[in-house]
Tab-separated table of C-alpha atoms in Angstrom:
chain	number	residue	atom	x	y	z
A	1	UNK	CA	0.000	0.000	0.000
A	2	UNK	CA	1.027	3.172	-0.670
A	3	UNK	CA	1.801	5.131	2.294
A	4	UNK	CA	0.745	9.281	2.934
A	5	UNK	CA	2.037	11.535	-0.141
A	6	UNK	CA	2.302	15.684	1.188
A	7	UNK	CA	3.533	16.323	-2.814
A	8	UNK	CA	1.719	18.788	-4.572
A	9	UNK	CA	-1.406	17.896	-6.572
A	10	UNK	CA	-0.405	16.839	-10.067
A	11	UNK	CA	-1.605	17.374	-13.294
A	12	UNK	CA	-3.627	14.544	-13.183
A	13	UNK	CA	-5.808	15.589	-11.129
A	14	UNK	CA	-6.574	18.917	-12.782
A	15	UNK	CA	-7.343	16.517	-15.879
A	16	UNK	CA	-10.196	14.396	-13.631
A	17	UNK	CA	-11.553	17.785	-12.438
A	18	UNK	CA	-11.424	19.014	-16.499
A	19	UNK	CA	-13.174	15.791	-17.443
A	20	UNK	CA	-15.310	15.614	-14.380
A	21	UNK	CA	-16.629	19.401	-15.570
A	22	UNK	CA	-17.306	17.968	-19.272
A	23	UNK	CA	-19.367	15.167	-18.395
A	24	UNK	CA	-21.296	16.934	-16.307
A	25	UNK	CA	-21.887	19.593	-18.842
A	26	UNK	CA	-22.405	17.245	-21.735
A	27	UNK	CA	-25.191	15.459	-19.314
A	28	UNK	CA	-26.981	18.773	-18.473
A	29	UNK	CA	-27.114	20.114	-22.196
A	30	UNK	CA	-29.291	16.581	-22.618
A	31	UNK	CA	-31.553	17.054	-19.466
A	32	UNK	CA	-32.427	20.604	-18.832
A	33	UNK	CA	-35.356	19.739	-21.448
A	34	UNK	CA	-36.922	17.906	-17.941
A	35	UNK	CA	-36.034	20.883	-15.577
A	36	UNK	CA	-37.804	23.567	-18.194
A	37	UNK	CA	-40.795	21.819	-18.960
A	38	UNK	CA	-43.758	23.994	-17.623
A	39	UNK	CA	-45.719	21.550	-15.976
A	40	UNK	CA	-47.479	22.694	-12.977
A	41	UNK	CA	-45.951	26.158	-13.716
A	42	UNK	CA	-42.186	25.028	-13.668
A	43	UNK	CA	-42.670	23.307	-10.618
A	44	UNK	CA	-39.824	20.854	-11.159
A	45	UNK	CA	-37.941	23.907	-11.929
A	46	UNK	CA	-36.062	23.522	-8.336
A	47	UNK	CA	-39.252	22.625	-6.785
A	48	UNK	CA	-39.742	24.329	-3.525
A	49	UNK	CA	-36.051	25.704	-3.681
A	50	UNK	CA	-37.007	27.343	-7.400
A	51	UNK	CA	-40.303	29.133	-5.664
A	52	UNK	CA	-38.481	30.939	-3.263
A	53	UNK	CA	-36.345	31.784	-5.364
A	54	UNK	CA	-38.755	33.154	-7.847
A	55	UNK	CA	-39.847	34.663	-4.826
A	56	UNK	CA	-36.685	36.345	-3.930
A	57	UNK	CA	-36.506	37.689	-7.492
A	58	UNK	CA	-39.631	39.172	-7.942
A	59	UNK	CA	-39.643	41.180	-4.941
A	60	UNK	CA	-41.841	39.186	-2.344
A	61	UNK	CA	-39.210	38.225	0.125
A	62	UNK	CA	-37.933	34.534	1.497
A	63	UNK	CA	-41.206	32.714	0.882
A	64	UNK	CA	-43.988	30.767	-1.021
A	65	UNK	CA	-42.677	27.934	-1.808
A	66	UNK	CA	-45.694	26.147	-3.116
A	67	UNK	CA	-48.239	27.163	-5.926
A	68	UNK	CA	-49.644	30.199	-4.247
A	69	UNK	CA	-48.679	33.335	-2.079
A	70	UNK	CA	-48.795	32.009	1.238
A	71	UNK	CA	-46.068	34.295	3.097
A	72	UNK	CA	-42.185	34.101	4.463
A	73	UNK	CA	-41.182	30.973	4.865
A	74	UNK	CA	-38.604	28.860	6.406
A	75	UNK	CA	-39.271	25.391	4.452
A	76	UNK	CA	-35.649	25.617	3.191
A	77	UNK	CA	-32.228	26.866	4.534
A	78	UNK	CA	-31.514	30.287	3.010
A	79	UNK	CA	-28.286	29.943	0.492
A	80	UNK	CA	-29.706	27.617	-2.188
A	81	UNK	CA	-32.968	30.210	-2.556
A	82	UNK	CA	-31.154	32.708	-2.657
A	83	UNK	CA	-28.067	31.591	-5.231
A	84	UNK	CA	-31.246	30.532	-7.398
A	85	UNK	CA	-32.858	34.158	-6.857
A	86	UNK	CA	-29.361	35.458	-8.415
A	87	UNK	CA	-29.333	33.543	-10.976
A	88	UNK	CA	-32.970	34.607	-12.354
A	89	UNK	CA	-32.510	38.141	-11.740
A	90	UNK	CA	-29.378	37.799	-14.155
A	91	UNK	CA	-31.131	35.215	-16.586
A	92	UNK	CA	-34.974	35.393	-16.050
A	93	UNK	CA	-37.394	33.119	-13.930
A	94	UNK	CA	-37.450	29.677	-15.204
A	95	UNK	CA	-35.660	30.638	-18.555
A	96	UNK	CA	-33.499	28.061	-20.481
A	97	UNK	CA	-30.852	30.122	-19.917
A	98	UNK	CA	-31.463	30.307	-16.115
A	99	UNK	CA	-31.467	26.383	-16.164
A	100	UNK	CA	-27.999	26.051	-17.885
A	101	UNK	CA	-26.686	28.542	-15.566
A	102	UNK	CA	-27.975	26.723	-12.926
A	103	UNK	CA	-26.955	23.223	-13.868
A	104	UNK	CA	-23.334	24.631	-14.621
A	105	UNK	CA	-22.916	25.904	-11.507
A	106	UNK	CA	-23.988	22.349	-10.095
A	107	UNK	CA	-21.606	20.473	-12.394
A	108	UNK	CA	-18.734	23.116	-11.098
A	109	UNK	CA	-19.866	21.740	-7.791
A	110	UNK	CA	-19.994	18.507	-8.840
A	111	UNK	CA	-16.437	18.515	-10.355
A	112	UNK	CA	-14.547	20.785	-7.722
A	113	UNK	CA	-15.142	17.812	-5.380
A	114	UNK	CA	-12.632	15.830	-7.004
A	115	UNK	CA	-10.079	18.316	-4.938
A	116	UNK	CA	-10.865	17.348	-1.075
A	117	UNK	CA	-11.403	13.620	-2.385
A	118	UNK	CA	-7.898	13.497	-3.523
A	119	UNK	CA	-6.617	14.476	-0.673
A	120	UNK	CA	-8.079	12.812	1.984
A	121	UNK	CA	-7.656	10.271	0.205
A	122	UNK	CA	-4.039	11.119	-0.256
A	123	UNK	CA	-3.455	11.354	3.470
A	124	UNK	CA	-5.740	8.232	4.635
A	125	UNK	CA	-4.806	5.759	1.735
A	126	UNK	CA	-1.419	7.116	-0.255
A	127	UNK	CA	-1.384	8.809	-4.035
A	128	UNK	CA	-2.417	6.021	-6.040
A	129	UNK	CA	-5.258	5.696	-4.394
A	130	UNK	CA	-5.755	9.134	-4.371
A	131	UNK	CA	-5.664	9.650	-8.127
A	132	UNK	CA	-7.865	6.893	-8.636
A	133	UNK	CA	-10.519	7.998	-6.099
A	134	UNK	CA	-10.480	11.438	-8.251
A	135	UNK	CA	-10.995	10.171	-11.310
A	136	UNK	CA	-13.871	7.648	-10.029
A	137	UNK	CA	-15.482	10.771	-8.670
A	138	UNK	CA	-15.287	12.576	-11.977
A	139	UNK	CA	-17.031	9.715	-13.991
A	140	UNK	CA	-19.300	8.815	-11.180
A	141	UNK	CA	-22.708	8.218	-12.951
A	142	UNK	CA	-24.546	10.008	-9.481
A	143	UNK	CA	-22.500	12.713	-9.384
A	144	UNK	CA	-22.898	13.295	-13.393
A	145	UNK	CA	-26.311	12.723	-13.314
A	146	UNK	CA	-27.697	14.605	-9.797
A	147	UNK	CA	-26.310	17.629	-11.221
A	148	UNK	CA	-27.354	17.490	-14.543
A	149	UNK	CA	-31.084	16.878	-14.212
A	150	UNK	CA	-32.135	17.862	-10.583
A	151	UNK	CA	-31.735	21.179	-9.438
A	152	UNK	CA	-31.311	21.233	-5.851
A	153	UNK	CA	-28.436	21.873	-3.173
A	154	UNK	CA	-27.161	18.504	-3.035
A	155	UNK	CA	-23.944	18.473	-5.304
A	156	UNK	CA	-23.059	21.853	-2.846
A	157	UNK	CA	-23.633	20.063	-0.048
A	158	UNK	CA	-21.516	17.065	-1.187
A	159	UNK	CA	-18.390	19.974	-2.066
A	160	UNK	CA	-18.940	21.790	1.367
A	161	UNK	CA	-18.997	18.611	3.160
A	162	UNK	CA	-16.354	16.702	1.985
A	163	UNK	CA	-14.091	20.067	1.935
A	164	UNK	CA	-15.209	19.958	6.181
A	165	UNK	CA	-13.685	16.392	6.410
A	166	UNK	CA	-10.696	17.564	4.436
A	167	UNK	CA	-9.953	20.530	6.552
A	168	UNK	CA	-11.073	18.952	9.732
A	169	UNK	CA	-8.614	16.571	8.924
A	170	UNK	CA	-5.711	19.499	8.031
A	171	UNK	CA	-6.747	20.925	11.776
A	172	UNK	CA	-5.222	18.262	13.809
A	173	UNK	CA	-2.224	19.661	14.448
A	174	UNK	CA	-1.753	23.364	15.971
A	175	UNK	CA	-2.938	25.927	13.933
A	176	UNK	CA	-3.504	29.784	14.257
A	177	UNK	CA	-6.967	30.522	16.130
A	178	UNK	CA	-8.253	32.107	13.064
A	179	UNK	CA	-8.016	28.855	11.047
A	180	UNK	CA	-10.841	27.168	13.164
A	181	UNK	CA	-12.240	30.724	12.871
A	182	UNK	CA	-12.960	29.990	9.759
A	183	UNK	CA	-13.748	26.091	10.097
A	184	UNK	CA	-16.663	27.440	12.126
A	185	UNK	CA	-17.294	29.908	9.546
A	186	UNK	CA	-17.498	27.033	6.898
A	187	UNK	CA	-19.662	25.440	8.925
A	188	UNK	CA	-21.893	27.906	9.587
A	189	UNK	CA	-22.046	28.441	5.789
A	190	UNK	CA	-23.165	24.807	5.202
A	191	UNK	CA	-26.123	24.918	7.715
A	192	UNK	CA	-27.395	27.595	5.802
A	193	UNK	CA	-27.205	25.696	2.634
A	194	UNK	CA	-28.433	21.644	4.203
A	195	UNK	CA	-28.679	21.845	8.012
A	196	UNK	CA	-28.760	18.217	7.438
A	197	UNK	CA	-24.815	17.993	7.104
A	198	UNK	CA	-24.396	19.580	10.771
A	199	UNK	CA	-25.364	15.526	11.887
A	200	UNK	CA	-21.519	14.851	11.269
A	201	UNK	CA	-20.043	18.241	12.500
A	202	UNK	CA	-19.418	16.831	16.438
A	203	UNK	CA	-17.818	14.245	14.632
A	204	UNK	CA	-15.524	15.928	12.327
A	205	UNK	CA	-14.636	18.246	14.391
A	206	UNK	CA	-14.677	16.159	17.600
A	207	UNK	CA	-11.919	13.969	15.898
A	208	UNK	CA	-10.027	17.075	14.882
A	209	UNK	CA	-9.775	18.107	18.768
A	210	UNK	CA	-9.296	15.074	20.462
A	211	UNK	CA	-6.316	14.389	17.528
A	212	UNK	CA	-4.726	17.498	18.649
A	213	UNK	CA	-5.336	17.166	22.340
A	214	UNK	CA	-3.517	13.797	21.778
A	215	UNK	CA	-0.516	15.519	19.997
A	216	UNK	CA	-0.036	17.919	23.053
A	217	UNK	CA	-1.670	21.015	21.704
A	218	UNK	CA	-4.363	23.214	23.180
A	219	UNK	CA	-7.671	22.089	22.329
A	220	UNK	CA	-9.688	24.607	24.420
A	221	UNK	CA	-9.751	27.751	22.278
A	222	UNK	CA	-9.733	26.194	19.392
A	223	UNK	CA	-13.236	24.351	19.975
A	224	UNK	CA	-14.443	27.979	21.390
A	225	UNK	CA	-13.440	29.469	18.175
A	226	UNK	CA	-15.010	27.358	16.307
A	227	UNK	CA	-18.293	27.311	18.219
A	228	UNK	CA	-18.515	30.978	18.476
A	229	UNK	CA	-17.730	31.785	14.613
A	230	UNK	CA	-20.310	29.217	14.169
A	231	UNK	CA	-22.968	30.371	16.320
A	232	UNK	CA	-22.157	34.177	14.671
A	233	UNK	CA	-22.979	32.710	11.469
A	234	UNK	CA	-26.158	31.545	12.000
A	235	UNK	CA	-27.554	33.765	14.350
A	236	UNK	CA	-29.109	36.190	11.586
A	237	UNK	CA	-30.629	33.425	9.756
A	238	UNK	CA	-32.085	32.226	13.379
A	239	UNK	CA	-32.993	35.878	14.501
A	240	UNK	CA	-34.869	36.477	11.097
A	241	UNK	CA	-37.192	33.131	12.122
A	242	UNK	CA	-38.044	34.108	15.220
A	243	UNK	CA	-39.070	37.707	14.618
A	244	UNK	CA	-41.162	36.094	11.562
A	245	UNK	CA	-42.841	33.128	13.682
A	246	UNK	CA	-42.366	34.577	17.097
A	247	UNK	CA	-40.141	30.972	18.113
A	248	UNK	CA	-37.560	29.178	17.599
A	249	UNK	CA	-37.363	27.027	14.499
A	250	UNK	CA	-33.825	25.228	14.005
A	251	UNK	CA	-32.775	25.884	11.055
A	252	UNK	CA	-35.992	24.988	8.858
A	253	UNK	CA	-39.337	23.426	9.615
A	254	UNK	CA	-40.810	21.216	7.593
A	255	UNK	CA	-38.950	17.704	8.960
A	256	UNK	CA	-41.966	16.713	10.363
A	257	UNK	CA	-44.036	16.966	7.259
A	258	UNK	CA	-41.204	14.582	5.933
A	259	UNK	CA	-41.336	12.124	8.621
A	260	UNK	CA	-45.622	12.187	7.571
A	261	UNK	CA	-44.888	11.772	3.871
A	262	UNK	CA	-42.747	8.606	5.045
A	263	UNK	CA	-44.766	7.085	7.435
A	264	UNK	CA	-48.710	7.865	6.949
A	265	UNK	CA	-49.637	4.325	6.285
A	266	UNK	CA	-48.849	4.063	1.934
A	267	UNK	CA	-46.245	1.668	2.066
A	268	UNK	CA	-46.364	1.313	-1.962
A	269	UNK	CA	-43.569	3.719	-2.264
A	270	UNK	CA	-40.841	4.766	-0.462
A	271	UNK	CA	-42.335	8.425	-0.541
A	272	UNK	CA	-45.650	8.820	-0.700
A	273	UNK	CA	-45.918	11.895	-2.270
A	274	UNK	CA	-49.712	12.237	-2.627
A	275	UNK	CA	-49.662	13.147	1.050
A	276	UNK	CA	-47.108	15.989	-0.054
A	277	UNK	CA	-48.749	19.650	-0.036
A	278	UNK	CA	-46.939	19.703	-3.577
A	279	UNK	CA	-48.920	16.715	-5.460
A	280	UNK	CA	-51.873	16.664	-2.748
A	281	UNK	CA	-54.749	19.630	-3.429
A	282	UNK	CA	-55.761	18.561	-0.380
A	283	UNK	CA	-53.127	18.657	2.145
A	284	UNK	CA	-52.353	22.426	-0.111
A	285	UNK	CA	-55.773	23.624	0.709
A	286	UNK	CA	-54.567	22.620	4.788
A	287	UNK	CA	-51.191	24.343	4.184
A	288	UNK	CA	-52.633	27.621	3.158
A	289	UNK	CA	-55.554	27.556	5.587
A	290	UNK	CA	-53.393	26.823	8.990
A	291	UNK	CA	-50.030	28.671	7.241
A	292	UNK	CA	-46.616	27.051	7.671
A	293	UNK	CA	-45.896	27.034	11.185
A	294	UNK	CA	-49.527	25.484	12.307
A	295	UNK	CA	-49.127	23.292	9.506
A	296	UNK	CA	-45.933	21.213	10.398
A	297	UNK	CA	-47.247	21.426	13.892
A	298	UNK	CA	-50.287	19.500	12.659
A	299	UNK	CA	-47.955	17.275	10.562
A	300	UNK	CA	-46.042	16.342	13.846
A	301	UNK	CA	-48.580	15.206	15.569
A	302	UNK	CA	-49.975	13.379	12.792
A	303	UNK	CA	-46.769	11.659	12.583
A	304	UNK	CA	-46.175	11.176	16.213
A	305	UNK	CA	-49.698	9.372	16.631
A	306	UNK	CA	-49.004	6.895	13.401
A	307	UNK	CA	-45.504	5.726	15.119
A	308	UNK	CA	-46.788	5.407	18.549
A	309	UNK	CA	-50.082	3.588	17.068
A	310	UNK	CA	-48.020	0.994	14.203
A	311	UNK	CA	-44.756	0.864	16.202
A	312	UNK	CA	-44.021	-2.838	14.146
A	313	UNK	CA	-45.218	-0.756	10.472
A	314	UNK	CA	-42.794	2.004	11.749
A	315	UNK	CA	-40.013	-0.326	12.819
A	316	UNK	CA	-40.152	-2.609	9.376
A	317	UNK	CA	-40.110	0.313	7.573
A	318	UNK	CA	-37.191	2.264	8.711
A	319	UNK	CA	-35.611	-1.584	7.902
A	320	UNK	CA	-36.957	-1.402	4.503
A	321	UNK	CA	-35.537	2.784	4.378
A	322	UNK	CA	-32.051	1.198	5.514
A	323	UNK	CA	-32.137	-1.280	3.504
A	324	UNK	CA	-33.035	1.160	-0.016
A	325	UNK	CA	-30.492	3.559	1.321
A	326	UNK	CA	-27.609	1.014	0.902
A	327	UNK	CA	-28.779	-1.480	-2.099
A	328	UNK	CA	-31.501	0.752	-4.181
A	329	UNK	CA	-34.176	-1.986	-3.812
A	330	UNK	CA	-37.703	-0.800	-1.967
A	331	UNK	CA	-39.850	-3.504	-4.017
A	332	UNK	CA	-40.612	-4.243	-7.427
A	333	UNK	CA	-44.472	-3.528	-7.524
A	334	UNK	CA	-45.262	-2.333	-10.905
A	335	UNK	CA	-46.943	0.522	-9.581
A	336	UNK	CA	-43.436	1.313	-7.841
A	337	UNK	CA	-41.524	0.721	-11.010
A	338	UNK	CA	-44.120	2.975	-13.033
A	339	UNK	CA	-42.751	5.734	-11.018
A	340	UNK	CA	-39.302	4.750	-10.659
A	341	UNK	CA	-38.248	3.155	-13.858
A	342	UNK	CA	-35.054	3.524	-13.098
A	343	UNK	CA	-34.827	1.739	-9.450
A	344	UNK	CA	-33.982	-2.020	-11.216
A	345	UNK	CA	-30.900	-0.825	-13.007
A	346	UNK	CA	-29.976	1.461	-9.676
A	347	UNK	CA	-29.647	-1.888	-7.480
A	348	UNK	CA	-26.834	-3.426	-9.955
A	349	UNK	CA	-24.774	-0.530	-8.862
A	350	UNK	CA	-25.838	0.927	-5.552
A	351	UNK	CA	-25.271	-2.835	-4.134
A	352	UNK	CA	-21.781	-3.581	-5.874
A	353	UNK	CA	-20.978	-0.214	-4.600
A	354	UNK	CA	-21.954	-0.589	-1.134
A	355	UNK	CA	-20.217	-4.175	-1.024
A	356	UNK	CA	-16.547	-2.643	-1.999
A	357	UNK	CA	-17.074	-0.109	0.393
A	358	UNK	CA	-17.696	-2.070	3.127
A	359	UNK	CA	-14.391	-4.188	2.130
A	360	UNK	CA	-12.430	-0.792	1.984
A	361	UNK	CA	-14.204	-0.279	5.460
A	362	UNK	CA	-12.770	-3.189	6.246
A	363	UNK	CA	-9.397	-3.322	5.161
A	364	UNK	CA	-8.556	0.166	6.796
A	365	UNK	CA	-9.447	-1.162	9.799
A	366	UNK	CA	-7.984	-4.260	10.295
A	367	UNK	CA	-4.749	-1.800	8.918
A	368	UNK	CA	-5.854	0.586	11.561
A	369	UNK	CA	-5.997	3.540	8.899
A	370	UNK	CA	-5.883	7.044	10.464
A	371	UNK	CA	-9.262	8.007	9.733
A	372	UNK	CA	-11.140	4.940	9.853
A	373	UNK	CA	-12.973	5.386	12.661
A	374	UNK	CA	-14.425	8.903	11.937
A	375	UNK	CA	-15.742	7.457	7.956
A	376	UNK	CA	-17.538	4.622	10.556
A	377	UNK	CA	-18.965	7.407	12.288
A	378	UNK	CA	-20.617	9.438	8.995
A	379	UNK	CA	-21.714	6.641	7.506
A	380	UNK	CA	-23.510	5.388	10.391
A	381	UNK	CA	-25.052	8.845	11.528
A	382	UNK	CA	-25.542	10.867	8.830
A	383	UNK	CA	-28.750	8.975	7.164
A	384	UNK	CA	-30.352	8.124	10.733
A	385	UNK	CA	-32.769	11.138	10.003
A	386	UNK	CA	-33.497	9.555	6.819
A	387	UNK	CA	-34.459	5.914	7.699
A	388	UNK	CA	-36.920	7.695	10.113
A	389	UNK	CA	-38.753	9.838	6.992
A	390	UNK	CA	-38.111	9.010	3.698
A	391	UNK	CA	-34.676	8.117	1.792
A	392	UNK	CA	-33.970	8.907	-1.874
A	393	UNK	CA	-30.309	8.321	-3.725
A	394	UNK	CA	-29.693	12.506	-4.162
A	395	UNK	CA	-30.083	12.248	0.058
A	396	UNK	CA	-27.112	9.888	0.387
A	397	UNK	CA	-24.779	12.001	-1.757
A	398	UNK	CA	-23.992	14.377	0.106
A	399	UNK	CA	-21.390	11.403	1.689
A	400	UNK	CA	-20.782	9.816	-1.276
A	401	UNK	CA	-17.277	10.922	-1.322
A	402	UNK	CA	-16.759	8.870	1.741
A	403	UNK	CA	-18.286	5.664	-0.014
A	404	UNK	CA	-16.136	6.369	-3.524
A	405	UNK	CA	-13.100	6.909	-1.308
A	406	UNK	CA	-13.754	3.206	0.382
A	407	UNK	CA	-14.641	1.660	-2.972
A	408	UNK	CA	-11.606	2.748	-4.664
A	409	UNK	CA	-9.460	1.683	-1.846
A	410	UNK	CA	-10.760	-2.085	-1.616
A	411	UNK	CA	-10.197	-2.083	-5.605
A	412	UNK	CA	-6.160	-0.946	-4.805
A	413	UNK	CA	-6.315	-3.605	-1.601
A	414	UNK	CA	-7.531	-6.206	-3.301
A	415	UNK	CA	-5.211	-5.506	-6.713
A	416	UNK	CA	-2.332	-5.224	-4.381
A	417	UNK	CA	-3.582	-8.643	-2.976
A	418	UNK	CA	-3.493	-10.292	-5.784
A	419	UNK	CA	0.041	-9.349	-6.754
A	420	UNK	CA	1.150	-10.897	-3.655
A	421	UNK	CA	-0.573	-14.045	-4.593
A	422	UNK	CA	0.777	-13.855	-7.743
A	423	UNK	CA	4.417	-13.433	-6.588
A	424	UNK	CA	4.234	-16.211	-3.457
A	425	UNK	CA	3.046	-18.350	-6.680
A	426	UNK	CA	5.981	-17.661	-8.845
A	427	UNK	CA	8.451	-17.965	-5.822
A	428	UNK	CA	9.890	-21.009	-5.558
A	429	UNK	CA	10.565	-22.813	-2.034
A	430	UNK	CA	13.539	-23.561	0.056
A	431	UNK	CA	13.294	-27.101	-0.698
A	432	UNK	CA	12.373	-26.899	-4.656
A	433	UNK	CA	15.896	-24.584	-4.481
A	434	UNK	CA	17.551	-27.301	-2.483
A	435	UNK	CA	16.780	-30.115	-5.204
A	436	UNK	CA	17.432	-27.625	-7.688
A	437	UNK	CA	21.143	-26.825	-6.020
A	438	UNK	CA	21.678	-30.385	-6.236
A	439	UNK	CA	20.688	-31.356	-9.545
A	440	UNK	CA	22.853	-29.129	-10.664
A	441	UNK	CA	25.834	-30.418	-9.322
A	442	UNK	CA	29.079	-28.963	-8.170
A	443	UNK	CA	30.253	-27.458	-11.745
A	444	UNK	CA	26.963	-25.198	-11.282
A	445	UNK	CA	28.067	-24.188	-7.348
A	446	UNK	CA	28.369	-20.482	-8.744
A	447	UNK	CA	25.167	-19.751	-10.125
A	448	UNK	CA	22.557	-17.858	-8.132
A	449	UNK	CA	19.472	-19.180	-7.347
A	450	UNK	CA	15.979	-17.020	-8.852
């Protein structure tokens, strides 16, 4: 195995971010068709993301993300909305151009993350796997295809997150106070794009301190820093809520209407979207009639009273929500299928995947990798709050960096494997070079064994 490389990236890997760019591109010029079509008035233009934003642009403020005006919101965190507002101010609401923009940016995303995969993979695993973790990422058919045809945070996320493992990872060693002023910054910056990547921040940074507290440095000021900077960075976002709704809302509010849309009794499909404000007239009609806040209140209890009520239903379920997360199979009911055509062809490579990553898992522990125990830790916490609502592949890849970085490296273990194999086979043995040495007699004394 190749052991930790500090050289400077090499021009290989600005080729896999090149290439990673140009596939994405390519992708996006033969989807944005989907993302302009005008069905329910461009709804699937960014769904509740693109109605802020449309929002944002036209004057109204952060809110309405459904059909109709229906006030602020805080259904999503505020970055995404608000890049999206940008973006149609420059290029016009729900334009074609607005959608290339838009899926450009994404593929930028997208590609950029080949940097913090390289090296962390660089540090964790050595160069070659390194490289080859890179240029997996840039022809990884998720990566390609979530930001060519689905606008949405998720290929930010996936950069922002994997950039926090990368510098987490840089930060266990002493460092000036305004470094993990920053980290905190950076983290503060992500919660306002997915709040759902702040399940791994004790983590990451919780291994960064206790690494440096074991190398003899001062841990104290740097975890205030970072909480502080953190805290700083939020706090308008936070402030804004409550002087909207009068409370507290972490971050954003509508989990609870997820949790319902997973767990309201249709176990046909893994998301039962006719439930969803956004397909059900219905449950809109409810929406606008209570407004957002009484709403997922109403949603919550709804939810609680199903779980507490069909505690085995709930229980086989979140089985059946692990169990899609990690293979791609929920069922095969045609009704299923009519809506996700594509779920049969996504289990012969979500489950090949998840197999070699559990064998990288593997190998870098029984190796006792630096960093093993921390990618243990994000893969195990990061989709809890998903198994609990509703999963969905575009959910998981926001740590599928983590998953390409194990994959690659049980392809380089188990190539370097079988290279020892192959040279214990072609070795001979003491005693096959003891009959040789004396077949040969004493006239060939002088020649050197193999």
């Amino acid at each position: 195995m190749n052991g930790p490389d500090n050289r400077p990236p090499c021009r290989s890997l600005r080729l896999a971010i090149l290439v990673a760019l140009a596939a994405r591109l390519v992708a996006a010029a033969f989807c944005y068709p989907d993302i302009t079509k005008p069905r329910l008035d461009h709804w699937p233009f960014g769904y509740e993301t693109g109605r802020i934003a449309r929002s944002i642009a036209t004057g109204q403020g952060f809110g309405n993300p459904l059909y109709h005006h229906t006030g602020p919101t805080a259904w999503m965190a505020p970055i995404y909305p608000y890049l999206m507002a940008g973006v149609f101010r420059v290029f016009g609401i729900y334009t074609t151009t607005s959608a290339l923009a838009i899926l450009g940016l994404q593929g930028l995303f997208s590609a950029l993350t080949c940097i913090p995969i390289f090296f962390i993979a660089r540090r964790w695993f050595g160069a070659r796997t390194a490289l080859w973790a890179a240029w997996m990422w840039a022809l990884f058919p998720y990566a390609i295809y979530l930001s060519a045809d689905f606008v949405w945070e998720n290929c930010f996320t996936t950069l922002l997150l994997a950039l926090l493992v990368w510098l987490g990872m840089e930060l266990d060693r002493p460092r000036s106070l305004w470094a993990w002023v920053g980290y905190g910054l950076l983290w503060g910056f992500t919660a306002m794009v997915n709040p759902a990547a702040l399940a791994v921040l004790p983590l990451v940074a919780g291994w960064a301190l206790l690494r440096l507290r074991r190398g003899g440095g001062s841990w104290r000021a740097p975890a205030a820093a970072l909480a502080l900077t953190f805290l700083a960075a939020v706090a308008p976002w936070e402030i804004r809520n409550y002087r909207t709704f009068h409370q507290w809302l972490p971050f954003r509010d509508n989990f609870w209407l997820e949790v319902w849309v997973g767990n309201n009794g249709d176990t046909t499909l893994r998301w039962a979207d006719s439930d969803h404000p956004s397909n059900s007239p219905a449950e809109l009609r409810q929406y606008e009639a209570l407004g957002e806040i009484r709403y997922m209140a109403l949603k919550r209890r709804q939810s609680l009273t199903f779980i507490r009520s069909h505690p085995e239903t709930f229980a086989w379920l979140t089985v059946r929500r692990i169990f899609y997360t990690w293979t791609g199979y929920w069922d095969f009911d045609a009704a299923n299928l009519a809506d996700e055509p594509y779920d049969p062809a996504n289990i012969f490579f979500a489950t090949p995947l998840t197999l070699l990553m559990a064998f990288g898992l593997l190998q870098a522990w029984r190796r006792k990798l630096e960093g093993t125990g921390l990618m243990v830790w994000i893969l195990a916490v990061y989709p809890l709050v998903y198994y609990v609502s509703h999963p969905d592949i575009r959910y998981r890849h926001i740590i599928d960096p983590e998953i390409v970085l194990l994959a690659v490296y049980a392809v380089t273990s188990l190539r370097e494997r079988a290279r020892e194999a192959a040279e214990v086979v072609w070795l001979p043995s003491e005693p096959a070079l003891e009959l040789a040495e004396t077949a040969a007699g004493p006239g060939d004394a002088g020649l050197e064994s193999p």
